[in-house]
Amino acid sequence: MSSPLRTEDLGKSFRHLEALRGLTIEVPEGAVFALVGPNGAGKTTAIKTFLNLHKPTRGHAEIIGVDSRSLGADQLAQIGYVSENQKLPGWMKVGYFLSYCKEFYPNWRDDDLAELLRLYELPLDRKLNQLSRGMRVKAALASSLAYRPKLIVLDEPFSGLDVLVREQLVESILERTPEATVLLASHDLSEIESFASHVAYLNEGRLEFAEETAALAARFREIQVTLEQPAELPAGLPATWLNPEASGVVVGFTDSRYDDRTQSEIRSRFPGAREVAVRVMTLRSIVLALEKCAKSNQGAR
Amino acid sequence: MHAILVILKKDVRHLWWQIGVMLALLVAVGCLDARRAIVTPGIVEGLLNLLIPLVWACLIAQAVQAEALVGDREFWVTRPYRWPRLLVSKALFVVLVVHAPSFATDAAILAAHGFNPIEALPHLLEKQLLLAAGLTLPAMTLAVVVSNLMQFVVGIPVLLATLTLSSSFQPHFAFDRIRFSAALALLAPAAVSIVLLQYGWRRTGWARILAGATVLAAGLLIGLISFSQAFALQVAIHPAANVHRTMTLAAPDPRPVHGPFSRRVFTELPFTVSGLPAADWCWLNPLSMEIAASNGVRYEYRPPQADFDVGISAVEHGKVMYMLGLRRGAYDRIKDSRVTISGMAALRIYQRGQAIQLPLGATRDVPGAGRCSYTFVEGLYDAGWLTVSCESPSRDLMTAGINIHEESMLGLRPAVQTRGSNASPTPLVAWLSPLQRLVQTNEIRLPDNRTSSEMLAGTTVVILPQRPIGYATVAFKAADIDLREYSK
């Protein structure tokens, strides 16, 4: 399977600020690939570099089979891009905006648009600058889905929208373009957890991990060990045990490499363990654990 | 082509009411110009001549900013636009909204004044070229390097400077053509490069650096090259016949000298210029001059701050009156000493055309002067004005030497000529006008016992157009003279 987006050692600096530090990812075809991380992590910079809105300062990105620096109209006709801070031509009425966009896409499908308009309940005779934020996102999405793009790039499109609208938009994207690859940048993990097939975590411009959501969920566990009597944390705990903490008789940590051998490892490290509780983690709690770990590592340095 | 028209249609639809206002203003200025016979426009026409370029500039800016090239948040940057088509659509917008209406208005004004627009096509196209160099291209350039309309408005003074440069662009044989031509020759290709750089590669930083450097270079070109250096180049390009010319000082003219004035002392130096064919006529412009007094005081001609100034003078029949205006203090320091005046002068040499007689009430085409008419306008009381007015779509009217002599026995003094219109845009100049105008007016008094028709019967003027044929320089030196003999 070819990848609609792959990067290798991609870097982007703004004067003295290194916004992107050697990003290497490969987005599989048909994936819903979530690029997550805190505000300022470099998600938007990464997307703008993929789309040739920024020139990389090192490495390269390949999008729809061409180097991002050579991205042209032919490739853009296969990409749908919606961003939270995109400037739409506010003077245009929704209907005119959509008919104007149509002229640029050979694959534009009026029946798809009609379906999207019905679904989103867009007022065609209202100007874009008179619409609510949610409606503007819907208009932008409608204009980006009606030509069935191969790659849909969404940069924080749902931030500030209520849950119902968000769910409706996500559903429409997945239903209307089932063959498309979706790249979604978000700092709100709860909004992507239910439908992202892959997750990449960016922090301070650096890629912390990128893998399938299912695999991620499988290898992260929250572990709580109850001891017979209070004890200090033993030295030399595995590096994959993140944020270890001891409080009285309870020791807690996040295991980032959970598998069949974890239980025996715990028993050998804590011979006086009375009980070992293992809990499945949500994507949100995994990322929170990673962020906490990154902060404590920074503090140690 | 389809995408070009789609973008163009979108821009016209977006800006339709502003385009409508601009067209209304253009129709208004066209009507006022079509009815105007005098050089100076009325206040409304003058203000419209200022307002319309600003409206044009703002329309261009809005059309370009609809697909702004600075920034990465514009919706179009991730849409399948092809930059050459986008650029062509914006260029078409400029042609459609600025140049075509301007051209049509100019043609209508010429037709209203009795000129055939087809015959005047080269002049009409030349004007559109100057409009492009002075306004539409700089406006487009500014619009592609700014982030928003507010920044564009801040940059409007630069546009006014290029507009002034373009509207001051002199026809052939103007004394100071080279510097303006060189500045425009620098600005126009640089502007094209910046527009291409932005549309093709969106390199805003480089485009801004190039724009700043070009404006600076054009300013330095005009500011640092002296008039005499520029003129030397003009002499090399358009040399007059290679004849040895000399200028020698003649005896003081017995006619009264201007003055006296409290701050300036006027000195009139009658020079004889040899080496000019009898039929030729010249304008003389100082390039350099030094006044050295025997008491050691020296003055050098360095406009605009100088101890003296020198006027441009006409050379007729080989004679020219060189008028110096010395500051009184400067004059007092040297008036009791013998002085030597030396320097270099620029000559614009004309060849006489055919003299045409024009009776009162007639209108005739005069080669080199355009369409000329001779009219009398009666005043409220016992005054009236005899007016010769010439109009031409050719900018050469601005540098043509046109002598108008009244041939009846009215005994009129030589009158001052006023010319217009293409000069820097101010409320007093109709720089948008496609017509060049020349007006010479004499006021006459009508005695109580005679009507104007009785008095003016048989009144005729002779119009003698003179065509510039080249430039020359001539050195002069007048040693050991007493300035008091020439001064007042």
Coordinates of N, CA and C in Angstrom, one line a residue, chain B residues 196-337:
Chain B
L196 N 6.1 38.9 -10.2 CA 6.3 37.5 -10.6 C 6.9 36.6 -9.5
L197 N 7.8 37.2 -8.7 CA 8.4 36.5 -7.6 C 7.3 36.1 -6.6
Q198 N 6.4 37.0 -6.3 CA 5.4 36.7 -5.3 C 4.4 35.7 -5.8
Y199 N 3.9 35.9 -7.1 CA 2.9 34.9 -7.6 C 3.5 33.5 -7.8
G200 N 4.8 33.5 -8.3 CA 5.4 32.3 -8.7 C 5.9 31.5 -7.5
W201 N 6.5 32.2 -6.5 CA 7.2 31.5 -5.4 C 6.7 32.0 -4.0
R202 N 6.0 33.0 -4.0 CA 5.5 33.6 -2.7 C 6.7 33.8 -1.7
R203 N 7.7 34.5 -2.2 CA 8.9 34.8 -1.4 C 8.8 36.3 -0.9
T204 N 7.9 36.4 0.2 CA 7.6 37.8 0.6 C 8.8 38.5 1.1
G205 N 9.7 37.9 1.9 CA 10.8 38.5 2.4 C 11.7 39.1 1.3
W206 N 12.0 38.3 0.3 CA 12.9 38.7 -0.8 C 12.2 39.8 -1.6
A207 N 10.8 39.6 -1.8 CA 10.1 40.6 -2.6 C 10.1 42.0 -1.9
R208 N 10.0 41.9 -0.5 CA 10.0 43.2 0.2 C 11.3 43.9 0.1
I209 N 12.4 43.1 0.3 CA 13.7 43.6 0.2 C 14.0 44.3 -1.2
L210 N 13.5 43.5 -2.2 CA 13.7 44.0 -3.6 C 12.9 45.3 -3.8
A211 N 11.7 45.4 -3.3 CA 10.9 46.6 -3.4 C 11.5 47.7 -2.7
G212 N 12.0 47.5 -1.5 CA 12.6 48.6 -0.7 C 13.9 49.1 -1.4
A213 N 14.7 48.1 -1.9 CA 15.9 48.5 -2.6 C 15.7 49.3 -3.9
T214 N 14.6 48.9 -4.6 CA 14.3 49.6 -5.8 C 13.8 51.0 -5.6
V215 N 13.0 51.2 -4.6 CA 12.5 52.5 -4.3 C 13.7 53.4 -3.9
L216 N 14.6 52.8 -3.1 CA 15.7 53.6 -2.6 C 16.6 53.9 -3.8
A217 N 16.8 53.0 -4.7 CA 17.7 53.2 -5.8 C 17.1 54.3 -6.7
A218 N 15.8 54.2 -6.9 CA 15.1 55.2 -7.8 C 15.3 56.6 -7.2
G219 N 15.1 56.7 -5.8 CA 15.3 57.9 -5.1 C 16.7 58.5 -5.3
L220 N 17.6 57.6 -5.1 CA 19.1 58.0 -5.2 C 19.4 58.5 -6.6
L221 N 18.8 57.8 -7.6 CA 19.0 58.1 -9.0 C 18.6 59.6 -9.3
I222 N 17.4 59.9 -8.7 CA 16.9 61.2 -9.0 C 17.7 62.3 -8.1
G223 N 17.9 61.8 -6.9 CA 18.5 62.8 -5.9 C 20.0 63.0 -6.1
L224 N 20.7 62.0 -6.5 CA 22.2 62.1 -6.6 C 22.8 62.5 -7.9
I225 N 22.0 62.1 -9.0 CA 22.5 62.6 -10.3 C 22.1 64.0 -10.5
S226 N 23.1 64.9 -10.8 CA 22.8 66.3 -10.9 C 22.2 66.6 -12.2
F227 N 21.5 67.7 -12.3 CA 20.9 68.1 -13.6 C 21.9 68.2 -14.7
S228 N 23.1 68.7 -14.4 CA 24.1 68.8 -15.4 C 24.6 67.5 -15.9
Q229 N 24.8 66.5 -15.0 CA 25.2 65.2 -15.4 C 24.1 64.5 -16.3
A230 N 22.8 64.7 -15.9 CA 21.7 64.2 -16.7 C 21.7 64.8 -18.0
F231 N 21.9 66.1 -18.0 CA 21.8 66.9 -19.3 C 23.0 66.5 -20.2
A232 N 24.1 66.2 -19.7 CA 25.3 65.8 -20.5 C 24.9 64.5 -21.3
L233 N 24.2 63.6 -20.6 CA 23.7 62.4 -21.2 C 22.7 62.7 -22.3
Q234 N 21.8 63.7 -22.0 CA 20.8 64.0 -23.0 C 21.5 64.6 -24.3
V235 N 22.5 65.4 -24.1 CA 23.2 66.0 -25.2 C 23.8 64.8 -26.1
A236 N 24.4 63.8 -25.4 CA 25.0 62.7 -26.1 C 23.9 61.9 -26.9
I237 N 22.7 61.8 -26.3 CA 21.6 61.1 -27.0 C 21.0 61.9 -28.1
H238 N 20.7 63.1 -27.9 CA 20.1 64.0 -28.9 C 21.0 65.2 -29.2
P239 N 22.1 65.0 -29.8 CA 23.0 66.2 -30.1 C 22.4 67.1 -31.2
A240 N 22.5 68.4 -31.0 CA 22.1 69.3 -32.1 C 23.3 69.3 -33.1
A241 N 23.1 69.9 -34.2 CA 24.1 69.9 -35.2 C 25.5 70.4 -34.6
N242 N 26.5 69.7 -35.0 CA 27.8 69.9 -34.4 C 28.5 71.2 -34.9
V243 N 28.0 72.3 -34.3 CA 28.5 73.6 -34.7 C 29.2 74.2 -33.5
H244 N 30.3 74.9 -33.7 CA 30.9 75.5 -32.5 C 30.1 76.7 -32.1
R245 N 29.7 76.7 -30.8 CA 28.9 77.9 -30.3 C 29.6 78.6 -29.2
T246 N 29.5 79.9 -29.2 CA 30.1 80.7 -28.1 C 29.0 81.6 -27.6
M247 N 29.2 82.0 -26.3 CA 28.4 83.0 -25.7 C 29.2 84.2 -25.3
T248 N 28.9 85.4 -25.7 CA 29.7 86.5 -25.3 C 28.7 87.6 -24.7
L249 N 29.2 88.3 -23.7 CA 28.4 89.3 -23.1 C 28.4 90.6 -23.9
A250 N 27.2 91.1 -24.1 CA 27.0 92.3 -24.9 C 26.9 93.5 -23.9
A251 N 26.8 94.7 -24.5 CA 26.7 95.9 -23.6 C 25.3 95.8 -22.9
P252 N 25.2 96.5 -21.7 CA 24.0 96.5 -21.0 C 22.8 97.0 -21.8
D253 N 21.7 96.3 -21.6 CA 20.5 96.7 -22.3 C 19.9 97.9 -21.8
P254 N 19.6 98.9 -22.6 CA 19.1 100.2 -22.1 C 17.7 100.1 -21.4
R255 N 17.0 99.0 -21.7 CA 15.6 98.8 -21.2 C 15.7 98.7 -19.6
P256 N 14.7 99.1 -18.9 CA 14.8 99.0 -17.4 C 14.9 97.6 -17.0
V257 N 15.7 97.4 -16.0 CA 15.9 96.1 -15.3 C 14.8 95.9 -14.3
H258 N 14.4 94.6 -14.0 CA 13.4 94.4 -13.0 C 13.8 94.9 -11.7
G259 N 12.9 95.4 -10.9 CA 13.2 95.8 -9.6 C 12.9 97.3 -9.3
P260 N 13.4 97.9 -8.2 CA 14.2 97.2 -7.2 C 13.3 96.4 -6.3
F261 N 14.0 95.4 -5.7 CA 13.3 94.5 -4.7 C 14.2 94.5 -3.4
S262 N 13.6 94.4 -2.3 CA 14.4 94.5 -1.0 C 15.3 93.3 -0.8
R263 N 14.9 92.1 -1.2 CA 15.7 90.9 -0.8 C 16.6 90.4 -2.0
R264 N 16.2 90.8 -3.2 CA 17.0 90.3 -4.4 C 17.4 91.5 -5.2
V265 N 18.5 91.4 -5.8 CA 18.9 92.3 -6.8 C 19.0 91.6 -8.2
F266 N 18.3 92.1 -9.1 CA 18.2 91.4 -10.4 C 19.3 92.0 -11.4
T267 N 20.0 91.1 -12.0 CA 21.1 91.5 -12.9 C 20.7 90.9 -14.2
E268 N 20.6 91.7 -15.2 CA 20.3 91.1 -16.6 C 21.5 91.2 -17.5
L269 N 22.0 90.0 -17.9 CA 23.2 89.9 -18.7 C 22.8 89.6 -20.1
P270 N 22.9 90.5 -21.0 CA 22.6 90.2 -22.4 C 23.8 89.5 -23.1
F271 N 23.5 88.3 -23.4 CA 24.6 87.5 -24.1 C 24.2 87.3 -25.6
T272 N 25.2 87.2 -26.4 CA 25.0 86.9 -27.8 C 25.5 85.4 -28.0
V273 N 24.6 84.6 -28.6 CA 25.0 83.2 -28.8 C 25.3 83.1 -30.3
S274 N 26.6 82.7 -30.6 CA 26.9 82.6 -32.0 C 26.9 81.1 -32.4
G275 N 26.8 80.8 -33.6 CA 26.8 79.4 -34.1 C 25.5 78.8 -34.2
L276 N 24.4 79.7 -34.1 CA 23.0 79.2 -34.2 C 22.5 79.6 -35.6
P277 N 21.9 78.8 -36.4 CA 21.4 79.2 -37.7 C 20.3 80.3 -37.4
A278 N 20.2 81.2 -38.3 CA 19.3 82.4 -38.1 C 17.9 82.0 -37.7
A279 N 17.5 80.9 -38.4 CA 16.1 80.5 -38.2 C 15.8 79.7 -36.9
D280 N 16.9 79.3 -36.2 CA 16.8 78.5 -35.0 C 16.4 79.4 -33.8
W281 N 15.9 78.7 -32.8 CA 15.4 79.4 -31.6 C 15.8 78.4 -30.5
C282 N 16.1 78.9 -29.3 CA 16.5 78.0 -28.2 C 15.9 78.4 -26.9
W283 N 15.9 77.4 -26.1 CA 15.7 77.7 -24.6 C 17.1 77.5 -24.0
L284 N 17.4 78.3 -23.1 CA 18.7 78.2 -22.4 C 18.5 78.0 -21.0
N285 N 19.2 77.0 -20.4 CA 19.0 76.6 -19.0 C 20.4 76.5 -18.4
P286 N 20.6 77.1 -17.2 CA 22.0 77.1 -16.7 C 22.3 75.7 -16.2
L287 N 23.5 75.3 -16.4 CA 24.1 74.1 -15.9 C 25.0 74.4 -14.7
S288 N 25.9 75.3 -14.9 CA 26.8 75.8 -13.9 C 27.1 77.2 -14.1
M289 N 27.4 77.9 -13.0 CA 27.8 79.3 -13.1 C 28.6 79.7 -11.9
E290 N 29.6 80.5 -12.1 CA 30.4 81.0 -11.0 C 30.6 82.5 -11.1
I291 N 30.4 83.2 -10.0 CA 30.7 84.7 -10.0 C 31.9 84.9 -9.1
A292 N 33.0 85.3 -9.7 CA 34.2 85.6 -8.9 C 34.5 87.1 -9.0
A293 N 34.6 87.6 -7.8 CA 34.8 89.1 -7.7 C 36.3 89.3 -7.4
S294 N 36.7 90.5 -7.8 CA 38.2 90.9 -7.6 C 38.5 91.0 -6.1
N295 N 37.6 91.1 -5.3 CA 37.9 91.2 -3.8 C 38.0 89.8 -3.2
G296 N 37.9 88.8 -4.0 CA 38.1 87.4 -3.5 C 36.8 86.7 -3.3
V297 N 35.7 87.3 -3.3 CA 34.4 86.7 -3.0 C 34.0 85.8 -4.3
R298 N 33.6 84.6 -4.0 CA 33.1 83.7 -5.1 C 31.8 83.2 -4.8
Y299 N 30.9 83.1 -5.7 CA 29.6 82.5 -5.6 C 29.4 81.4 -6.7
E300 N 28.9 80.3 -6.2 CA 28.7 79.2 -7.2 C 27.2 78.9 -7.3
Y301 N 26.7 78.6 -8.5 CA 25.3 78.3 -8.7 C 25.0 76.9 -8.2
R302 N 24.3 76.8 -7.1 CA 24.0 75.4 -6.5 C 22.6 75.4 -6.0
P303 N 21.6 75.3 -7.0 CA 20.2 75.3 -6.5 C 20.0 74.1 -5.7
P304 N 19.0 74.1 -4.7 CA 18.1 75.2 -4.5 C 18.7 76.2 -3.6
Q305 N 19.8 75.9 -2.8 CA 20.3 76.9 -1.9 C 21.5 77.6 -2.5
A306 N 21.3 78.8 -2.9 CA 22.4 79.5 -3.6 C 22.3 81.0 -3.3
D307 N 23.5 81.6 -3.5 CA 23.5 83.1 -3.3 C 22.8 83.8 -4.4
F308 N 22.6 83.0 -5.5 CA 21.9 83.6 -6.6 C 21.1 82.5 -7.4
D309 N 20.1 82.9 -8.1 CA 19.4 82.0 -9.0 C 19.4 82.5 -10.4
V310 N 19.2 81.6 -11.3 CA 19.3 82.0 -12.7 C 18.0 81.4 -13.4
G311 N 17.4 82.2 -14.2 CA 16.2 81.7 -14.9 C 16.4 81.1 -16.2
I312 N 15.4 80.3 -16.7 CA 15.5 79.8 -18.0 C 15.1 80.9 -19.0
S313 N 15.9 81.0 -20.0 CA 15.6 82.2 -21.0 C 15.5 81.7 -22.4
A314 N 14.8 82.4 -23.2 CA 14.7 82.1 -24.6 C 15.8 82.9 -25.4
V315 N 16.3 82.2 -26.4 CA 17.4 82.8 -27.2 C 16.7 83.1 -28.5
E316 N 16.6 84.4 -28.9 CA 15.9 84.7 -30.1 C 16.9 85.6 -30.9
H317 N 17.0 85.2 -32.2 CA 17.9 85.9 -33.1 C 19.3 85.9 -32.5
G318 N 19.7 84.8 -31.8 CA 21.1 84.8 -31.3 C 21.3 85.6 -30.0
K319 N 20.2 86.2 -29.5 CA 20.4 87.0 -28.3 C 19.6 86.4 -27.1
V320 N 20.2 86.5 -25.9 CA 19.5 85.9 -24.8 C 19.8 86.9 -23.6
M321 N 18.7 87.1 -22.8 CA 18.9 87.9 -21.6 C 19.0 86.9 -20.4
Y322 N 20.2 86.8 -19.9 CA 20.4 85.9 -18.7 C 20.1 86.6 -17.5
M323 N 19.1 86.2 -16.7 CA 18.7 87.0 -15.5 C 19.2 86.3 -14.3
L324 N 20.0 87.0 -13.5 CA 20.5 86.5 -12.2 C 19.7 87.2 -11.1
G325 N 19.3 86.5 -10.1 CA 18.6 87.1 -8.9 C 19.6 86.9 -7.8
L326 N 20.4 87.9 -7.4 CA 21.3 87.8 -6.3 C 20.7 88.2 -5.0
R327 N 21.0 87.5 -3.9 CA 20.6 87.9 -2.6 C 21.2 89.3 -2.4
R328 N 20.4 90.2 -1.7 CA 20.9 91.5 -1.5 C 22.3 91.5 -0.8
G329 N 22.4 90.7 0.2 CA 23.7 90.6 1.0 C 24.8 90.2 0.1
A330 N 24.6 89.2 -0.8 CA 25.6 88.7 -1.6 C 26.0 89.8 -2.7
Y331 N 25.0 90.5 -3.2 CA 25.2 91.5 -4.1 C 26.1 92.6 -3.5
D332 N 25.7 93.0 -2.3 CA 26.4 94.1 -1.6 C 27.9 93.8 -1.4
R333 N 28.2 92.5 -1.3 CA 29.6 92.2 -1.0 C 30.5 92.3 -2.3
I334 N 29.9 92.3 -3.5 CA 30.7 92.3 -4.7 C 30.4 93.5 -5.6
K335 N 29.4 94.3 -5.2 CA 29.0 95.3 -6.2 C 30.0 96.3 -6.5
D336 N 31.0 96.6 -5.6 CA 32.0 97.6 -5.8 C 33.3 96.9 -6.5
S337 N 33.2 95.7 -6.7 CA 34.4 95.0 -7.3 C 34.1 94.6 -8.8

